[in-house]
PDB file of C-alpha atoms in Angstrom:
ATOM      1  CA  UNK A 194     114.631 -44.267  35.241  1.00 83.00           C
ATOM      2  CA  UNK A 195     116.145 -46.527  37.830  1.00 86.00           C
ATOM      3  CA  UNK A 196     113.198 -48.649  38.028  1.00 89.00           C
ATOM      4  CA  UNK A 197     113.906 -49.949  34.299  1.00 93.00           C
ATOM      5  CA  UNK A 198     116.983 -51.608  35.714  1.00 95.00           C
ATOM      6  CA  UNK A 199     117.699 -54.651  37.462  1.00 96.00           C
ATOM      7  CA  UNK A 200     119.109 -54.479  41.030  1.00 94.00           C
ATOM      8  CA  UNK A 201     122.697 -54.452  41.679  1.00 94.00           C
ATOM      9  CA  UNK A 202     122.666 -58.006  43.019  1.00 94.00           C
ATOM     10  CA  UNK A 203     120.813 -59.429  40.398  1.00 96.00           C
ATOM     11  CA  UNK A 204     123.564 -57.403  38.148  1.00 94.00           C
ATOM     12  CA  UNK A 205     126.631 -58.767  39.626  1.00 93.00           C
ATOM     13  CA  UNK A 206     125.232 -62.323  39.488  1.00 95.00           C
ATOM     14  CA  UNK A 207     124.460 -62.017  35.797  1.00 95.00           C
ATOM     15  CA  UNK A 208     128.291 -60.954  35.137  1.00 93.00           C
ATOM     16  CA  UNK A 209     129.259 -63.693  37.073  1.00 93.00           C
ATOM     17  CA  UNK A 210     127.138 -65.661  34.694  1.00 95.00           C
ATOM     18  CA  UNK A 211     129.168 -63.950  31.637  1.00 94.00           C
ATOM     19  CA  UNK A 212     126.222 -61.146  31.307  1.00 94.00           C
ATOM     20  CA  UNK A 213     128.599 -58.715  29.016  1.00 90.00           C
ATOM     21  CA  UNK A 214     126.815 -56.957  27.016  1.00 90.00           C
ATOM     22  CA  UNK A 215     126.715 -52.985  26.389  1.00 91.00           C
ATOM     23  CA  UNK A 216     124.057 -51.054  28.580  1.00 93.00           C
ATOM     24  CA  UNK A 217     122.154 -47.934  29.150  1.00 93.00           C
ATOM     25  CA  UNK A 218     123.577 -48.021  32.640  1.00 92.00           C
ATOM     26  CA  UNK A 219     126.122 -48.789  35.447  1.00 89.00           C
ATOM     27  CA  UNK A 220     127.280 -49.040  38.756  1.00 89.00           C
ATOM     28  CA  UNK A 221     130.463 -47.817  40.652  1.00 85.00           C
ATOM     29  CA  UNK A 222     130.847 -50.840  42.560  1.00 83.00           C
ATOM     30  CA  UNK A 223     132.846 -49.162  45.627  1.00 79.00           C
ATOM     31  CA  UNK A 224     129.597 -46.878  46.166  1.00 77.00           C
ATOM     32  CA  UNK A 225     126.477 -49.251  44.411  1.00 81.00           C
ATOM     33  CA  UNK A 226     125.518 -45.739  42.271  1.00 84.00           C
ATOM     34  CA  UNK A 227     123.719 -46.001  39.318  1.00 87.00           C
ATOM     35  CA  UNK A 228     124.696 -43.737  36.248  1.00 87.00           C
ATOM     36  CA  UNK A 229     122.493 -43.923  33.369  1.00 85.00           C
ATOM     37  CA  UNK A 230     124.350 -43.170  30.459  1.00 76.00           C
ATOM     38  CA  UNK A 231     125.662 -45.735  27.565  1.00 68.00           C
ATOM     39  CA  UNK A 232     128.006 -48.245  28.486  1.00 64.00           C
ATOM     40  CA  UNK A 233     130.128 -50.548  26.349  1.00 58.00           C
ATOM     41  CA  UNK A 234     131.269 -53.770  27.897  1.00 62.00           C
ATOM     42  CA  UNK A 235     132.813 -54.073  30.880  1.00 62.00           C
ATOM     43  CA  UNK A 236     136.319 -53.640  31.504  1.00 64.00           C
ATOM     44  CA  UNK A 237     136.863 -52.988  34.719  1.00 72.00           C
ATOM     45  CA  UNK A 238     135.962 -54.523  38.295  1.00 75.00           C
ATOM     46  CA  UNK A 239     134.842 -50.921  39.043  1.00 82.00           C
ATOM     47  CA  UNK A 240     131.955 -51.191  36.789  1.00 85.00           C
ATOM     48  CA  UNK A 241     128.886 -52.546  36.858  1.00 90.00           C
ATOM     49  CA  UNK A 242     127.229 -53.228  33.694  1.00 91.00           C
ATOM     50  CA  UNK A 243     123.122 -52.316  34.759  1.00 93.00           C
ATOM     51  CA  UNK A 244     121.461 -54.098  32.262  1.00 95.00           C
ATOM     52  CA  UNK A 245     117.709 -52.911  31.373  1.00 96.00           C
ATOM     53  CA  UNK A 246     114.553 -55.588  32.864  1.00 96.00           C
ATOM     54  CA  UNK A 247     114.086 -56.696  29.310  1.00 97.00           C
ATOM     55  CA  UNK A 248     117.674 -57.140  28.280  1.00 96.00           C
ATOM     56  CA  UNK A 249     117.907 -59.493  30.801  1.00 97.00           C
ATOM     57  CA  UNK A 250     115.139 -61.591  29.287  1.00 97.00           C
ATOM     58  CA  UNK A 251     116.559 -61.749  26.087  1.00 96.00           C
ATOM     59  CA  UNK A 252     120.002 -62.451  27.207  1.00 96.00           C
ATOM     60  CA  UNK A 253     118.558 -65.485  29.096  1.00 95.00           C
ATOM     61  CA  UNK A 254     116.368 -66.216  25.776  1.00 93.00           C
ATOM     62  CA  UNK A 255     118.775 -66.080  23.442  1.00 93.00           C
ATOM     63  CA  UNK A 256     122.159 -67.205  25.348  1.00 94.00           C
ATOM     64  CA  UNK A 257     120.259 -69.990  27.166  1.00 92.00           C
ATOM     65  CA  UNK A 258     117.144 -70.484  25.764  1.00 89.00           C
ATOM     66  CA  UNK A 259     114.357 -69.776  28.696  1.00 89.00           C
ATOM     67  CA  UNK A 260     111.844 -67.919  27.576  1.00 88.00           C
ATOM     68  CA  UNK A 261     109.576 -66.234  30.344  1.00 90.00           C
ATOM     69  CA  UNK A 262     105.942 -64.923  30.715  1.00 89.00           C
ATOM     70  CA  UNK A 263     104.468 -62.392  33.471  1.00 92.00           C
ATOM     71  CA  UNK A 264     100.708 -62.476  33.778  1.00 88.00           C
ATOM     72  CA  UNK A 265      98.109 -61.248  35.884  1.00 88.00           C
ATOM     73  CA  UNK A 266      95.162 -63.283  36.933  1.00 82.00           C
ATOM     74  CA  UNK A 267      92.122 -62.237  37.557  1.00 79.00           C
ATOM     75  CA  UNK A 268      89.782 -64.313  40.475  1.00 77.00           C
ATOM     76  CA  UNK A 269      86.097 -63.883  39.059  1.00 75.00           C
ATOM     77  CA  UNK A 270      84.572 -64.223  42.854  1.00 82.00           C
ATOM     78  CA  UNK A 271      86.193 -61.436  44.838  1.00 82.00           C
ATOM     79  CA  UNK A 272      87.712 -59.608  42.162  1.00 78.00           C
ATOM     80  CA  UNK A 273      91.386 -59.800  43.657  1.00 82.00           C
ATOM     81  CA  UNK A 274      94.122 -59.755  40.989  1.00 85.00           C
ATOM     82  CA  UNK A 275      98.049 -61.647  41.568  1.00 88.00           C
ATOM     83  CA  UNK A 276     100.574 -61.590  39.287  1.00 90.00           C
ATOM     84  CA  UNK A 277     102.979 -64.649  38.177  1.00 86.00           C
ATOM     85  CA  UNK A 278     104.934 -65.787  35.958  1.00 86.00           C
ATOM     86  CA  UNK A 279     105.510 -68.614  33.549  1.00 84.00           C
ATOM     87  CA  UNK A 280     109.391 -69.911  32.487  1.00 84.00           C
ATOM     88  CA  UNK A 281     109.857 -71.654  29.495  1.00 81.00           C
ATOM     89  CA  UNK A 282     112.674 -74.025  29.260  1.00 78.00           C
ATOM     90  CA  UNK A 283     114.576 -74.576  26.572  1.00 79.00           C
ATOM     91  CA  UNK A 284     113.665 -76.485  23.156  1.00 70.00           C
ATOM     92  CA  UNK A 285     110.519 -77.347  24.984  1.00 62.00           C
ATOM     93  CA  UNK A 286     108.190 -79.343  22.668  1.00 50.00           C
ATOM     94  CA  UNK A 287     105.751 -79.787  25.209  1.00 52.00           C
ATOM     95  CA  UNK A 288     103.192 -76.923  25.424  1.00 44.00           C
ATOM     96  CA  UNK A 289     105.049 -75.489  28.740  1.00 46.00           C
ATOM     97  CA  UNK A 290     106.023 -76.022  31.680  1.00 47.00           C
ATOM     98  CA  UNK A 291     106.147 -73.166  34.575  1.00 50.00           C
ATOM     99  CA  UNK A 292     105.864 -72.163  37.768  1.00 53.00           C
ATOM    100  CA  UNK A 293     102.673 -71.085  39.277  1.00 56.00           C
ATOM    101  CA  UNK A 294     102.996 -71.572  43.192  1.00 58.00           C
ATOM    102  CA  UNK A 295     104.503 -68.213  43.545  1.00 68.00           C
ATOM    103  CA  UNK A 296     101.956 -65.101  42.890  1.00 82.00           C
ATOM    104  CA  UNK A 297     102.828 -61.683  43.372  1.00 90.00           C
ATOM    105  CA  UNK A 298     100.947 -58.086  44.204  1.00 91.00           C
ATOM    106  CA  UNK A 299     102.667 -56.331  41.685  1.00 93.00           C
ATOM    107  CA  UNK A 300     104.335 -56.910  38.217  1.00 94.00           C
ATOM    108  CA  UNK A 301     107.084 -55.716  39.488  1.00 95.00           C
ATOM    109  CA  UNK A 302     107.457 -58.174  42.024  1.00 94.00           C
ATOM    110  CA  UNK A 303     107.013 -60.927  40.000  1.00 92.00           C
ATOM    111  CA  UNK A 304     109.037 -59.836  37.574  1.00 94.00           C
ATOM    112  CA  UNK A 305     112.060 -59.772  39.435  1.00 95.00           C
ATOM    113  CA  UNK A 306     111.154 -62.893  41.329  1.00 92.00           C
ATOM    114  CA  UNK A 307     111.271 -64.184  38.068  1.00 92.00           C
ATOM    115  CA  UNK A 308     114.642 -63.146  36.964  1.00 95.00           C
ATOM    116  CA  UNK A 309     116.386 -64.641  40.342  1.00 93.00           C
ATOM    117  CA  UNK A 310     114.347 -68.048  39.184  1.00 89.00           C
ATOM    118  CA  UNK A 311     115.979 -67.591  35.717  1.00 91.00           C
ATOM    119  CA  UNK A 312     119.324 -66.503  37.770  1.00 93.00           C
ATOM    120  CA  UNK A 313     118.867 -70.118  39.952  1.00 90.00           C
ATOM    121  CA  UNK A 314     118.311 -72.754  36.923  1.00 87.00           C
ATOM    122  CA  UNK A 315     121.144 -70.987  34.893  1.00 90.00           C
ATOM    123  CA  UNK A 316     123.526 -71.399  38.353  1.00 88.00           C
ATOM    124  CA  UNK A 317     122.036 -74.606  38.427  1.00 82.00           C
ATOM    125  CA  UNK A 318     121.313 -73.823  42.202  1.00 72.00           C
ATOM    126  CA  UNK A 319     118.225 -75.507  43.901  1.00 58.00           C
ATOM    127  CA  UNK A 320     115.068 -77.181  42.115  1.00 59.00           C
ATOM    128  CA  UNK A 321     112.508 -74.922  40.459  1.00 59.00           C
ATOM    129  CA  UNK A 322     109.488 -77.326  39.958  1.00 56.00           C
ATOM    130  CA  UNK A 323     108.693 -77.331  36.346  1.00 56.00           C
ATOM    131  CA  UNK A 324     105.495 -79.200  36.509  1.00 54.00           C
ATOM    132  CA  UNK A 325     102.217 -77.069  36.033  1.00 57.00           C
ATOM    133  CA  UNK A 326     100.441 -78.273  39.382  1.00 51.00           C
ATOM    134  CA  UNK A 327      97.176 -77.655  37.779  1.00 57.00           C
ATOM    135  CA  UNK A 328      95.633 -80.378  35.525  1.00 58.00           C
ATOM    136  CA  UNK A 329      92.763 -78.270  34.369  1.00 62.00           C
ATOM    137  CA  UNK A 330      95.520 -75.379  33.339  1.00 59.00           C
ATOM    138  CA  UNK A 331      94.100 -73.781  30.005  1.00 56.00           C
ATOM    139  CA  UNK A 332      97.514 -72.813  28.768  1.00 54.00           C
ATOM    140  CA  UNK A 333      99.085 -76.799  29.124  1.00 52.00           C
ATOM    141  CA  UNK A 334      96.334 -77.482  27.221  1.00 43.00           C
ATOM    142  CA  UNK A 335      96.585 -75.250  24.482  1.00 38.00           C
ATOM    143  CA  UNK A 336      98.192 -77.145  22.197  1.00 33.00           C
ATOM    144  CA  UNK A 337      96.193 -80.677  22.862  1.00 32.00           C
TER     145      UNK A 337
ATOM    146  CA  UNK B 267     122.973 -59.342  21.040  1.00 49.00           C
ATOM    147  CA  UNK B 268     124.743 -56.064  20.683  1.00 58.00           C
ATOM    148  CA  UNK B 269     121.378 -53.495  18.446  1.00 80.00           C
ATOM    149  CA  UNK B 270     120.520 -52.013  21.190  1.00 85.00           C
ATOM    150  CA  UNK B 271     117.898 -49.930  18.857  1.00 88.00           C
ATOM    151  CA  UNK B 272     115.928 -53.165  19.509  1.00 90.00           C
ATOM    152  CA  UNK B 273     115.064 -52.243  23.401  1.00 93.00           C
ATOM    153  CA  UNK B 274     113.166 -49.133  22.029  1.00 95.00           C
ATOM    154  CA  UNK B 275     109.768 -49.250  20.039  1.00 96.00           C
ATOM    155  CA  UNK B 276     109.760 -48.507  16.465  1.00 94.00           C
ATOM    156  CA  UNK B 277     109.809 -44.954  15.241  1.00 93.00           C
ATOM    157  CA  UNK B 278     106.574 -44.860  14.259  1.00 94.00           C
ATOM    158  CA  UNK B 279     105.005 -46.410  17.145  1.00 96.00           C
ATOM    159  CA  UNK B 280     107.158 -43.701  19.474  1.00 94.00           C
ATOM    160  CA  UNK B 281     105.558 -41.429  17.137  1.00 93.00           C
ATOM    161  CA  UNK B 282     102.134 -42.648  17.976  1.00 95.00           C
ATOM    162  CA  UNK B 283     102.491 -43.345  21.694  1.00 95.00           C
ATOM    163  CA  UNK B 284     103.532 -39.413  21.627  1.00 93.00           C
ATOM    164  CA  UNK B 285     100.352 -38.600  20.168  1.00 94.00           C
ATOM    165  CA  UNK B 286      98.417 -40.516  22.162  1.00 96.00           C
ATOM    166  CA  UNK B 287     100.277 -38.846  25.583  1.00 95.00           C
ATOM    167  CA  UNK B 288     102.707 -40.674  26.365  1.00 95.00           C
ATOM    168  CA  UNK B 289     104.975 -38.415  27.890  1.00 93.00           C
ATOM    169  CA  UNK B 290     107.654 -40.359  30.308  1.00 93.00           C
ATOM    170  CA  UNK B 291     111.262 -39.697  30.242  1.00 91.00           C
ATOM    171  CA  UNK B 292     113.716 -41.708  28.141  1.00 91.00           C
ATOM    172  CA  UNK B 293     116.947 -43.051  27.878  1.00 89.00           C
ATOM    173  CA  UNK B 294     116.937 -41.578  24.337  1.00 86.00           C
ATOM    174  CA  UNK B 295     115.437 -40.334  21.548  1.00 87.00           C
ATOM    175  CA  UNK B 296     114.617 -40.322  17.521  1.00 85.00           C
ATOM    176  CA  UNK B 297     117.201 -37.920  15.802  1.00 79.00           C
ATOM    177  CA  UNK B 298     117.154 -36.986  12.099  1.00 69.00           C
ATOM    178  CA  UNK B 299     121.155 -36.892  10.680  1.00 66.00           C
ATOM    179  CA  UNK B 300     121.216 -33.620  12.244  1.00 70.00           C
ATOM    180  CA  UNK B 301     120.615 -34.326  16.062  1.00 70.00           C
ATOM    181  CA  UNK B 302     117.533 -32.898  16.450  1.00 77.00           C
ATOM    182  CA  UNK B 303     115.340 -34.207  18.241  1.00 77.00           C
ATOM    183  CA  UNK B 304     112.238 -36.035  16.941  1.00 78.00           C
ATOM    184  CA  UNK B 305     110.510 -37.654  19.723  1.00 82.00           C
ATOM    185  CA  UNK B 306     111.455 -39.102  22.736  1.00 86.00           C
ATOM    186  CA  UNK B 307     112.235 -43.196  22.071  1.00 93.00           C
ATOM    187  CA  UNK B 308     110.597 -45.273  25.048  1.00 95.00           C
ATOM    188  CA  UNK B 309     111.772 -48.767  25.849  1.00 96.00           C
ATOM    189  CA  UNK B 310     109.316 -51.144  24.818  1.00 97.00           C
ATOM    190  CA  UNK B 311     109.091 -52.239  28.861  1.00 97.00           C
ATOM    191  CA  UNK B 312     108.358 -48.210  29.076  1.00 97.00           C
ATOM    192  CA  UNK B 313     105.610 -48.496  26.964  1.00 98.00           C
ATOM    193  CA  UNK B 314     104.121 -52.071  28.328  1.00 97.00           C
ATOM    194  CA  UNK B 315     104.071 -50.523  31.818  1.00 97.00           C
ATOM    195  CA  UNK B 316     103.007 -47.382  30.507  1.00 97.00           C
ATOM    196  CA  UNK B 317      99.386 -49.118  29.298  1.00 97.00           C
ATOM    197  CA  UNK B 318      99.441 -50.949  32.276  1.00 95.00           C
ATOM    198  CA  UNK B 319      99.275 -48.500  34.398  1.00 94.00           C
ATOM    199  CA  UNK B 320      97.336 -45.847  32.623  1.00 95.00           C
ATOM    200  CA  UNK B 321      94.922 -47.360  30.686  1.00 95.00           C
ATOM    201  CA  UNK B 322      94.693 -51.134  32.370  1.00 92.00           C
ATOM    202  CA  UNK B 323      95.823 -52.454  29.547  1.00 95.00           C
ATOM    203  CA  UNK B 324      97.902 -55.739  30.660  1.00 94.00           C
ATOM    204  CA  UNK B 325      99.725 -57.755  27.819  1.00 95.00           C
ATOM    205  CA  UNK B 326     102.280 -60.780  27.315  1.00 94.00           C
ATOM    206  CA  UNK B 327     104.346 -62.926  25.017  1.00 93.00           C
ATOM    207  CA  UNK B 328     104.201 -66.693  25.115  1.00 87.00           C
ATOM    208  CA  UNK B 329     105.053 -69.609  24.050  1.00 83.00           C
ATOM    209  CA  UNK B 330     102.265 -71.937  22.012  1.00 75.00           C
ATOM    210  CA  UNK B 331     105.126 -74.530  20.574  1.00 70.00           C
ATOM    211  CA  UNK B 332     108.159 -74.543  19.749  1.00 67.00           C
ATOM    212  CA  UNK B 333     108.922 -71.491  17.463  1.00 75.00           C
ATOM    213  CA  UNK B 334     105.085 -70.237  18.026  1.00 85.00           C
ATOM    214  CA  UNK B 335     104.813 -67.093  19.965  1.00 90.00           C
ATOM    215  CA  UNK B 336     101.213 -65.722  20.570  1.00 91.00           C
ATOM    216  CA  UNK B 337     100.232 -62.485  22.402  1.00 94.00           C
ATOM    217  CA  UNK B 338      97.166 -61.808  25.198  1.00 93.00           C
ATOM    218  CA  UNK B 339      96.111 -58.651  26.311  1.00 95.00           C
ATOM    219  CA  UNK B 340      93.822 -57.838  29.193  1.00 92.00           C
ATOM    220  CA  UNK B 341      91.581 -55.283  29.275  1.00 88.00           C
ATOM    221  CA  UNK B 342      89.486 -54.820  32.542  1.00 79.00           C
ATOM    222  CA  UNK B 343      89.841 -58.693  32.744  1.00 77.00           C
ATOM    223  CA  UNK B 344      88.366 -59.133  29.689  1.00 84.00           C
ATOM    224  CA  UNK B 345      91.043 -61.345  27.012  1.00 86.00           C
ATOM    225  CA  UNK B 346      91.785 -59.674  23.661  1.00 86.00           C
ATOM    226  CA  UNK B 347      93.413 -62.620  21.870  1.00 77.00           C
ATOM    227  CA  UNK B 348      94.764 -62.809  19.030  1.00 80.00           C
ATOM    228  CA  UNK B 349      95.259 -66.204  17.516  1.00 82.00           C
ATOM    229  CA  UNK B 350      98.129 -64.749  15.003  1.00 92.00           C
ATOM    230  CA  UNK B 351     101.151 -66.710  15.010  1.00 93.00           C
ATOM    231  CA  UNK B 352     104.707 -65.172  15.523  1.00 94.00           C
ATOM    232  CA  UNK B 353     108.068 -67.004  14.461  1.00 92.00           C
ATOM    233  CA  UNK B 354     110.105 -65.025  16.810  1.00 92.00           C
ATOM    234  CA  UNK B 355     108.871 -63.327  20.594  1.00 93.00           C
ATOM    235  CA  UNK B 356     110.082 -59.642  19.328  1.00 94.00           C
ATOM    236  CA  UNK B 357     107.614 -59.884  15.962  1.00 96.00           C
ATOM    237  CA  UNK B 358     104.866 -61.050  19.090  1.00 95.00           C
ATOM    238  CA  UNK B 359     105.994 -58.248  21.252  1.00 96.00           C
ATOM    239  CA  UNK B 360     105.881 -55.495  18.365  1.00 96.00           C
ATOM    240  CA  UNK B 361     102.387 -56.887  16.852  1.00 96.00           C
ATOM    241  CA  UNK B 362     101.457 -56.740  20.620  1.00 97.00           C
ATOM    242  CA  UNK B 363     102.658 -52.839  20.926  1.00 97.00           C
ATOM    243  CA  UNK B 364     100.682 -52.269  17.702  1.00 97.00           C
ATOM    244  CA  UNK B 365      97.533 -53.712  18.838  1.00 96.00           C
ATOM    245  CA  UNK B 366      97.879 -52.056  22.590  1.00 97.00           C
ATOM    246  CA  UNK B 367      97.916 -48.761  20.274  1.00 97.00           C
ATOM    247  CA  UNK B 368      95.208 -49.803  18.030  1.00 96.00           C
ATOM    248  CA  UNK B 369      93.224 -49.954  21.499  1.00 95.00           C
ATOM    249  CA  UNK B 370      93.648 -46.587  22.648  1.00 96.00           C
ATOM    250  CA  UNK B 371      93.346 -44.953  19.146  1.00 94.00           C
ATOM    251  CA  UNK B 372      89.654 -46.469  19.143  1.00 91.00           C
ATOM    252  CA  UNK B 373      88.444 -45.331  22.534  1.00 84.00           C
TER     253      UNK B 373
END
């Protein structure tokens, strides 16, 4: 089941960021061991609150208002498949705005790329370009 | 943020996804009053991964506008869209779960 968790960095990060909410999981910090059992909120700096992938998602969705997308793409002439993802910033009126220079070989990987690019615009650390680089993107024009 | 029942798929769609061999091990479970166990409850990333990975079946929320969530699911590279509109990603994500289900219940 650890795989439905995110890493312990990512985790201590996210408390740092005032992730407190209860989990399915957590870490003895001394020894970076996952137990999977219910958690309330933390209390002490001995715990770890492991939140689920998904909880994550919606705790940046609803706390800060990014909403994310993981996709796969397909490449019609050799067949090869990536994954990436798309962020959502806030109160966007504009169709959206994302980040498509990264692609990944599995979901997992871009999934938790994705969460340390969530992790870096919430810290406000770095630039995350926002601009779809592709002006014949079918999703920017979606809405036009 | 605190209902956590919300990180597991509906009863009925555990249910289902039991039916239809899903058979991974879960955080928890469906109980009647009297603890006994119903079905195991799968998180709803379970699940997503779980047609991913068994049956192909690729799938995400997004954002049209403002307050418009759609769904797309992939099957063999082919798009399954459907052009319902969602006021809120979870309605998206559970309409998604449904139609992921619908799927595999016609093959």
């Amino acid at each position: 089941m650890e795989k439905e968790f995110i890493s312990y960095e990512q985790a201590l990060i996210l408390k740092e960021l005032g992730f407190n909410e209860p989990c399915f999981g957590w870490w003895f910090v001394d020894e970076k061991m996952l137990f999977i059992e219910k958690s309330k909120k933390s209390t002490s700096d001995n715990i770890l609150q492991a939140p689920l992938k998904q909880q994550v998602f919606e705790w940046f969705r609803e706390k800060h208002g990014y909403c994310v997308s993981i996709r796969k793409r397909y490449f019609q002439t050799d067949g090869r498949t990536e994954y990436n993802y798309f962020i959502y910033p806030p109160n966007s009126n504009e169709h959206l705005e994302h980040n498509l220079l990264d692609e990944y070989d599995t979901w997992e990987e871009a999934e938790s790329a994705c969460i340390d690019d969530l992790i870096k615009l919430v810290k406000g650390d770095g630039t995350i370009d926002f601009i779809c680089p592709d002006p014949n993107c079918p999703h920017c024009n979606y809405n036009e | 943020m605190n209902n956590m029942k919300r990180e597991f798929v509906t009863y009925d769609q555990g249910i289902t996804l039991k039916r239809l061999g899903f058979d991974e091990r879960c955080l928890t479970g469906f109980s009647y009053e009297d603890d006994k166990l119903l079905a195991e409850a799968p998180l709803k990333q379970q699940v997503l991964r779980w047609f991913r990975d068994k049956y192909n079946l690729v799938s995400w929320v997004y954002i049209g506008n403002v307050d418009r969530y759609f769904y797309t699911i992939i099957e063999n590279g082919r798009f399954v869209v459907d052009h319902k509109v969602y006021p809120t990603y979870e309605e998206a994500e559970d309409a998604c779960i449904d139609k992921l289900i619908q799927i595999i219940k016609e093959k």
